[in-house]
Coordinates of C-alpha atoms in Angstrom, one line a residue:
X128 CA -156.0 -9.8 276.8
X129 CA -155.9 -13.1 278.8
X130 CA -159.6 -13.9 278.3
X131 CA -159.5 -14.7 274.6
X132 CA -161.9 -16.5 272.2
X133 CA -159.1 -17.6 270.0
X134 CA -157.6 -19.7 272.7
X135 CA -160.8 -20.9 274.3
X136 CA -161.7 -24.5 273.8
X137 CA -164.5 -25.5 271.5
X138 CA -166.4 -28.8 271.7
X139 CA -168.1 -30.0 268.4
X140 CA -170.1 -33.2 268.9
X141 CA -167.7 -35.4 271.0
X142 CA -164.4 -33.7 269.9
X143 CA -162.9 -30.8 271.9
X144 CA -160.5 -28.5 270.3
X145 CA -158.1 -26.8 272.7
X146 CA -158.3 -23.5 270.7
X147 CA -160.0 -22.1 267.6
X148 CA -156.9 -22.2 265.4
X149 CA -157.2 -24.6 262.4
X150 CA -154.4 -25.5 259.9
X151 CA -156.5 -25.9 256.8
X152 CA -155.9 -28.6 254.2
X153 CA -153.0 -27.5 251.9
X154 CA -151.8 -29.6 249.0
X155 CA -148.3 -30.8 249.3
X156 CA -148.2 -32.8 245.9
X157 CA -145.6 -35.1 247.5
X158 CA -147.3 -38.5 247.8
X159 CA -146.0 -41.6 246.0
X160 CA -148.7 -43.5 244.2
X161 CA -151.1 -42.0 246.8
X162 CA -149.2 -42.9 249.9
X163 CA -147.9 -40.3 252.4
X164 CA -144.2 -39.9 252.8
X165 CA -142.0 -38.5 255.5
X166 CA -142.7 -35.0 254.1
X167 CA -146.3 -35.4 255.2
X168 CA -145.4 -36.5 258.6
X169 CA -143.0 -33.5 259.0
X170 CA -145.4 -31.1 257.6
X171 CA -148.5 -32.0 259.6
X172 CA -146.3 -32.6 262.7
X173 CA -144.7 -29.2 262.8
X174 CA -148.1 -27.6 262.8
X175 CA -149.5 -29.8 265.5
X176 CA -146.3 -29.2 267.6
X177 CA -146.7 -25.4 267.0
X178 CA -149.9 -25.3 269.0
X179 CA -152.8 -25.5 266.5
X180 CA -156.1 -26.9 267.9
X181 CA -156.9 -28.8 264.6
X182 CA -154.6 -29.9 261.8
X183 CA -156.4 -31.0 258.6
X184 CA -154.5 -33.2 256.3
X185 CA -154.7 -32.1 252.6
X186 CA -157.3 -33.1 250.2
X187 CA -157.1 -36.9 249.9
X188 CA -158.7 -38.5 246.9
X189 CA -161.6 -41.0 247.1
X190 CA -160.8 -42.6 243.8
X191 CA -157.7 -42.8 241.6
X192 CA -159.3 -40.8 238.8
X193 CA -159.7 -37.9 241.3
X194 CA -156.0 -37.3 241.7
X195 CA -155.0 -33.9 240.6
X196 CA -151.3 -34.6 240.2
X197 CA -148.9 -37.5 240.5
X198 CA -148.3 -36.4 244.1
X199 CA -151.8 -36.4 245.4
X200 CA -152.8 -38.4 248.6
X201 CA -155.1 -41.3 248.2
X202 CA -157.7 -43.1 250.4
X203 CA -159.4 -45.2 247.8
X204 CA -158.2 -48.5 249.2
X205 CA -157.8 -50.0 252.6
X206 CA -154.1 -50.2 252.0
X207 CA -153.9 -46.4 252.7
X208 CA -155.3 -46.7 256.2
X209 CA -152.1 -47.7 258.1
X210 CA -149.8 -45.1 256.5
X211 CA -152.4 -42.3 257.2
X212 CA -152.7 -43.6 260.8
X213 CA -149.0 -42.8 261.2
X214 CA -149.8 -39.1 260.7
X215 CA -152.8 -39.2 262.9
X216 CA -150.7 -40.7 265.7
X217 CA -148.1 -38.0 265.6
X218 CA -150.6 -35.2 265.5
X219 CA -152.4 -36.5 268.5
X220 CA -149.2 -36.9 270.4
X221 CA -148.8 -33.1 270.2
X222 CA -152.2 -32.5 271.8
X223 CA -153.9 -31.5 268.6
X224 CA -156.9 -33.0 266.8
X225 CA -156.3 -34.7 263.5
X226 CA -158.6 -34.0 260.5
X227 CA -158.6 -34.9 257.0
X228 CA -160.3 -33.5 253.9
X229 CA -161.8 -35.9 251.3
X230 CA -161.7 -34.7 247.7
X231 CA -161.9 -35.4 243.9
X232 CA -160.2 -33.1 241.4
X233 CA -162.9 -33.9 238.6
X234 CA -162.1 -32.1 235.4
X235 CA -158.9 -30.5 237.0
X236 CA -157.3 -33.9 237.4
X237 CA -154.2 -35.2 235.6
X238 CA -152.3 -31.9 235.9
X239 CA -148.7 -30.8 236.7
X240 CA -147.9 -29.5 240.2
X241 CA -148.4 -25.8 240.5
X242 CA -144.6 -25.1 240.6
X243 CA -144.2 -27.1 237.4
X244 CA -146.6 -24.9 235.5
X245 CA -150.1 -25.7 236.7
X246 CA -151.3 -27.1 233.4
X247 CA -152.5 -30.4 232.0
X248 CA -150.0 -33.2 232.3
X249 CA -148.5 -34.3 229.0
X250 CA -148.0 -37.9 228.3
X251 CA -144.2 -38.4 227.9
X252 CA -141.9 -41.3 228.3
X253 CA -140.7 -39.9 231.6
X254 CA -144.3 -39.6 232.9
X255 CA -145.2 -43.1 231.8
X256 CA -142.1 -44.4 233.6
X257 CA -143.9 -43.4 236.9
X258 CA -147.6 -43.7 235.8
X259 CA -148.7 -47.0 234.7
X260 CA -152.5 -46.2 234.4
X261 CA -152.6 -43.1 232.2
X262 CA -155.7 -44.1 230.3
X263 CA -157.6 -45.0 233.5
X264 CA -156.6 -41.6 234.9
X265 CA -159.0 -39.7 232.7
X266 CA -160.5 -36.4 233.9
X267 CA -164.3 -36.7 234.6
X268 CA -166.9 -34.2 235.3
X269 CA -170.7 -33.6 235.6
X270 CA -170.6 -32.5 231.9
X271 CA -168.1 -32.5 229.0
X272 CA -167.1 -28.9 229.6
X273 CA -163.4 -27.9 229.9
X274 CA -162.2 -25.8 232.9
X275 CA -160.7 -23.3 230.4
X276 CA -159.2 -23.1 226.9
X277 CA -155.9 -24.6 228.2
X278 CA -157.6 -27.7 229.7
X279 CA -158.9 -30.7 228.0
X280 CA -162.5 -31.6 227.8
X281 CA -163.4 -34.1 230.5
X282 CA -165.6 -37.1 230.0
X283 CA -169.1 -36.6 231.3
X284 CA -169.9 -39.0 234.2
X285 CA -172.6 -41.6 233.5
X286 CA -175.4 -41.7 236.0
X287 CA -174.3 -45.0 237.5
X288 CA -170.8 -43.5 237.9
X289 CA -172.1 -40.7 239.8
X290 CA -173.9 -43.2 242.2
X291 CA -170.6 -45.1 242.5
X292 CA -168.8 -41.9 243.4
X293 CA -171.3 -41.2 246.2
X294 CA -170.4 -44.6 247.7
X295 CA -166.7 -44.0 247.1
X296 CA -167.0 -41.0 249.5
X297 CA -168.7 -43.2 252.0
X298 CA -166.0 -45.8 251.9
X299 CA -163.4 -43.1 252.2
X300 CA -165.0 -41.9 255.4
X301 CA -164.9 -45.4 256.8
X302 CA -161.2 -45.6 256.1
X303 CA -160.6 -42.1 257.6
X304 CA -162.3 -43.2 260.8
X305 CA -160.2 -46.5 260.8
X306 CA -157.0 -44.4 260.5
X307 CA -158.0 -42.5 263.6
X308 CA -159.0 -39.0 262.2
X309 CA -161.5 -37.2 264.5
X310 CA -162.6 -34.5 262.0
X311 CA -163.6 -35.0 258.4
X312 CA -164.1 -32.3 255.8
X313 CA -165.6 -32.7 252.3
X314 CA -164.0 -30.6 249.6
X315 CA -166.8 -28.8 247.8
X316 CA -164.8 -25.8 246.6
X317 CA -162.2 -24.4 244.3
X318 CA -163.6 -25.8 241.0
X319 CA -163.2 -29.5 242.0
X320 CA -165.7 -32.3 241.4
X321 CA -168.3 -31.3 244.0
X322 CA -168.1 -27.6 243.1
X323 CA -168.5 -28.7 239.4
X324 CA -171.8 -30.2 240.2
X325 CA -172.9 -27.1 242.1
X326 CA -172.1 -24.6 239.4
X327 CA -174.4 -24.1 236.4
X328 CA -171.2 -23.1 234.5
X329 CA -169.8 -26.7 234.7
X330 CA -173.0 -28.7 235.2
X331 CA -175.4 -28.9 232.2
X332 CA -176.8 -32.4 233.0
X333 CA -180.4 -33.2 232.2
X334 CA -180.9 -35.9 234.8
X335 CA -181.6 -35.4 238.4
X336 CA -178.1 -34.1 239.1
X337 CA -178.4 -31.1 236.8
X338 CA -180.8 -28.2 236.0
X339 CA -182.3 -26.5 239.0
X340 CA -180.2 -25.4 242.0
X341 CA -181.7 -28.2 244.1
X342 CA -180.7 -30.9 241.5
X343 CA -177.2 -29.5 241.3
X344 CA -177.0 -29.8 245.0
X345 CA -178.1 -33.4 244.9
X346 CA -174.6 -34.8 244.5
X347 CA -173.1 -33.2 247.6
X348 CA -176.3 -34.0 249.6
X349 CA -176.0 -37.7 248.7
X350 CA -172.2 -37.6 249.4
X351 CA -173.0 -36.1 252.9
X352 CA -175.5 -38.8 253.6
X353 CA -173.2 -41.6 252.5
X354 CA -170.3 -40.2 254.5
X355 CA -172.5 -39.8 257.6
X356 CA -173.5 -43.5 257.3
X357 CA -169.8 -44.4 257.7
X358 CA -168.6 -41.6 259.9
X359 CA -169.3 -41.9 263.6
X360 CA -172.0 -39.7 265.1
X361 CA -169.6 -38.3 267.7
X362 CA -167.1 -37.0 265.2
X363 CA -167.6 -33.6 263.4
X364 CA -168.1 -33.2 259.8
X365 CA -167.1 -30.0 257.9
X366 CA -167.8 -29.0 254.3
X367 CA -165.6 -26.5 252.5
X368 CA -167.6 -24.3 249.9
X369 CA -166.6 -21.6 247.5
X370 CA -169.2 -19.4 249.0
X371 CA -168.7 -16.9 246.1
X372 CA -167.2 -18.2 242.9
X373 CA -168.1 -15.1 240.7
X374 CA -169.7 -17.4 238.2
X375 CA -173.3 -17.7 239.4
X376 CA -172.8 -19.5 242.7
X377 CA -172.8 -17.0 245.6
X378 CA -173.5 -16.5 249.3
X379 CA -177.3 -17.0 249.0
X380 CA -176.9 -20.4 247.4
X381 CA -174.3 -21.4 249.8
X382 CA -176.4 -20.5 252.8
X383 CA -179.3 -22.5 251.2
X384 CA -177.1 -25.5 250.8
X385 CA -175.8 -25.2 254.3
X386 CA -179.3 -25.2 255.8
X387 CA -180.0 -28.5 253.9
X388 CA -176.7 -30.1 255.0
X389 CA -176.9 -29.1 258.6
X390 CA -179.7 -31.6 259.6
X391 CA -177.9 -34.3 257.6
X392 CA -174.9 -34.1 260.0
X393 CA -172.7 -31.3 258.8
X394 CA -171.4 -29.2 261.7
X395 CA -169.2 -26.5 260.1
X396 CA -168.9 -24.7 256.7
X397 CA -165.4 -23.9 255.7
X398 CA -165.9 -20.6 253.8
X399 CA -163.6 -20.1 250.9
X400 CA -164.1 -18.7 247.3
X401 CA -163.4 -19.1 243.6
X402 CA -161.9 -21.9 241.5
X403 CA -164.7 -22.7 239.0
X404 CA -163.0 -20.6 236.3
X405 CA -159.3 -19.7 235.8
X406 CA -160.0 -16.3 236.9
X407 CA -159.3 -15.7 240.6
X408 CA -162.2 -13.9 242.3
X409 CA -161.3 -10.6 244.0
X410 CA -164.0 -9.7 246.6
X411 CA -164.3 -6.0 246.3
X412 CA -161.7 -3.9 244.6
X413 CA -158.6 -5.4 246.3
X414 CA -157.5 -8.4 248.3
X415 CA -156.9 -7.3 251.8
X416 CA -156.8 -8.7 255.4
X417 CA -159.8 -10.8 256.1
X418 CA -161.1 -10.4 252.5
X419 CA -163.1 -13.7 252.7
X420 CA -164.4 -13.2 256.2
X421 CA -167.6 -11.6 255.2
X422 CA -168.6 -14.8 253.3
X423 CA -168.1 -16.7 256.7
X424 CA -170.3 -14.2 258.4
X425 CA -173.0 -14.4 255.8
X426 CA -173.3 -18.2 255.9
X427 CA -173.1 -18.2 259.7
X428 CA -175.9 -15.6 260.1
X429 CA -178.3 -16.9 257.3
X430 CA -177.8 -20.7 257.8
X431 CA -177.5 -20.7 261.6
X432 CA -174.4 -23.0 261.4
X433 CA -170.9 -22.8 262.7
X434 CA -168.4 -21.5 260.1
X435 CA -164.6 -21.3 259.6
X436 CA -163.0 -18.1 258.2
X437 CA -160.0 -18.1 256.0
X438 CA -158.2 -15.7 253.8
X439 CA -155.3 -13.4 254.7
X440 CA -155.8 -13.8 258.4
X441 CA -152.3 -12.9 259.6
X442 CA -152.3 -11.6 263.1
X443 CA -153.6 -12.9 266.4
X444 CA -155.6 -9.8 267.3
X445 CA -157.2 -9.9 263.7
X446 CA -158.3 -13.5 264.3
X447 CA -159.6 -12.6 267.8
X448 CA -161.6 -9.8 266.5
X449 CA -163.2 -11.9 263.8
X450 CA -164.4 -14.3 266.6
X451 CA -165.6 -11.5 268.9
X452 CA -167.5 -9.9 266.0
X453 CA -169.4 -13.2 265.5
X454 CA -168.1 -13.6 261.9
X455 CA -166.8 -17.2 262.4
X456 CA -166.4 -19.9 265.1
X457 CA -163.0 -21.2 263.8
X458 CA -160.0 -19.4 262.2
X459 CA -158.1 -21.1 259.5
X460 CA -154.5 -19.9 259.2
X461 CA -153.0 -21.3 256.0
X462 CA -150.1 -19.6 254.2
X463 CA -149.2 -17.5 257.3
X464 CA -148.7 -20.7 259.2
X465 CA -146.5 -22.0 256.5
X466 CA -144.4 -19.0 257.0
X467 CA -144.4 -19.5 260.8
X468 CA -145.5 -23.0 262.0
X469 CA -145.4 -21.6 265.6
X470 CA -148.0 -18.9 264.8
X471 CA -150.4 -20.1 267.6
X472 CA -147.6 -19.5 270.2
X473 CA -146.8 -16.2 268.7
X474 CA -150.3 -15.1 268.7
X475 CA -150.7 -16.3 272.4
X476 CA -147.8 -14.2 273.5
X477 CA -149.1 -11.1 271.7
X478 CA -152.6 -11.5 273.1
X479 CA -151.4 -11.9 276.6
X480 CA -152.5 -15.5 277.1
X481 CA -151.3 -17.0 280.3
X482 CA -148.7 -19.7 279.8
X483 CA -148.6 -19.6 276.0
X484 CA -145.8 -22.2 275.8
X485 CA -147.3 -24.8 278.1
X486 CA -149.4 -26.6 275.4
X487 CA -146.5 -27.3 273.0
X488 CA -143.7 -29.8 273.2
X489 CA -141.1 -28.7 275.8
X490 CA -138.3 -29.3 273.3
X491 CA -138.8 -25.9 272.0
X492 CA -141.6 -24.5 274.2
X493 CA -139.3 -24.4 277.3
X494 CA -136.6 -22.4 275.5
X495 CA -139.1 -20.0 273.9
X496 CA -140.8 -19.5 277.2
X497 CA -137.5 -18.6 278.9
X498 CA -136.6 -16.2 276.1
X499 CA -140.0 -14.5 276.3
X500 CA -139.6 -13.8 280.0
X501 CA -136.4 -11.8 279.4
X502 CA -138.4 -9.2 277.5
X503 CA -137.1 -7.0 274.8
X504 CA -138.3 -3.5 275.9
X505 CA -140.9 -3.3 273.0
X506 CA -143.6 -5.1 271.2
X507 CA -142.6 -7.5 268.4
X508 CA -142.3 -5.8 265.1
X509 CA -145.1 -8.1 263.7
X510 CA -147.7 -6.9 266.3
X511 CA -150.9 -5.6 264.5
X512 CA -153.5 -3.4 266.0
X513 CA -156.4 -1.3 264.7
X514 CA -157.2 -3.3 261.6
X515 CA -159.7 -1.6 259.4
X516 CA -163.3 -3.1 259.1
X517 CA -163.0 -5.8 256.4
X518 CA -166.5 -5.1 255.4
X519 CA -169.7 -7.2 255.6
X520 CA -171.9 -9.0 253.2
X521 CA -175.6 -7.9 253.8

């Protein structure tokens, strides 16, 4: 299959992606006071060198209060521009497009790293030795409603603070552009601040940011407008949504929001799910290959907007079929690309793409290419064909 959609270029506004493979933002929790480290350079760099068309740097916080852990990346000050630009430069050197996600943890802020227990951070002498602004790092949210019983009650944002946060997103977009990123994504999913405004479970405000669905959408709409005022017109803008959160916000609401955001400058909806409660949503009776893809298909069809699919997309032919079935325009490969940073090359070989090693650095592309020419007399053991229909959302 040399004529593939997965490895065909896609132009969005003034940015061309060499293929449809996206490395989605994945928290590393490894920043120091908001600054990226060599870990971030290595992490983003290996994906770019592995052949992905777009590499999106993890959720980077638009204000200090928005940090989820002590290791979150920051972009709330101009001092972060130059260190982030180092990541951009290396990603682009590998012939990939550099993207960044802007976020705010809201009521899920001030927490431990997941491998440390994924719980509220405790104020201890050890923590205070590295955190000198504990009291300022207070979890905030649309309403004073805790994420769950194990989480503290956040402080409800004053109306003027909501307005300030809108501008903080705009300023962060300006910094992202100055750092050289070419794709920007707004994090509106997984129970973080934007999603908290969207959900009636976490938003019980009585002002213009609460109540009706349209009022609850107001925050992300204003954020989008502020970002577009600072983000160049030739650069794409994505929004990640929990298209289904199993708590009252679902595909119909997500498609409605997408139709509002599209004329305001949003190009792609990144379709994920869950996070507004501590119960992970399971779409259907089990999690299986492509289990979130029907969400992408629904939004794409009902909002007439490009979408990105994510969720247990493991194999190249699986990804190709999603594109051919019109269920998405881009394919996000997350944990599987953590397992194999060279997933794009692997997929290209298995799909019969001509010259699969030409678009990666020769330091390893040359050697992998010569090995591939030898042949092994059989298909690789990971080759997958005949995937069952993942189902559709009507």
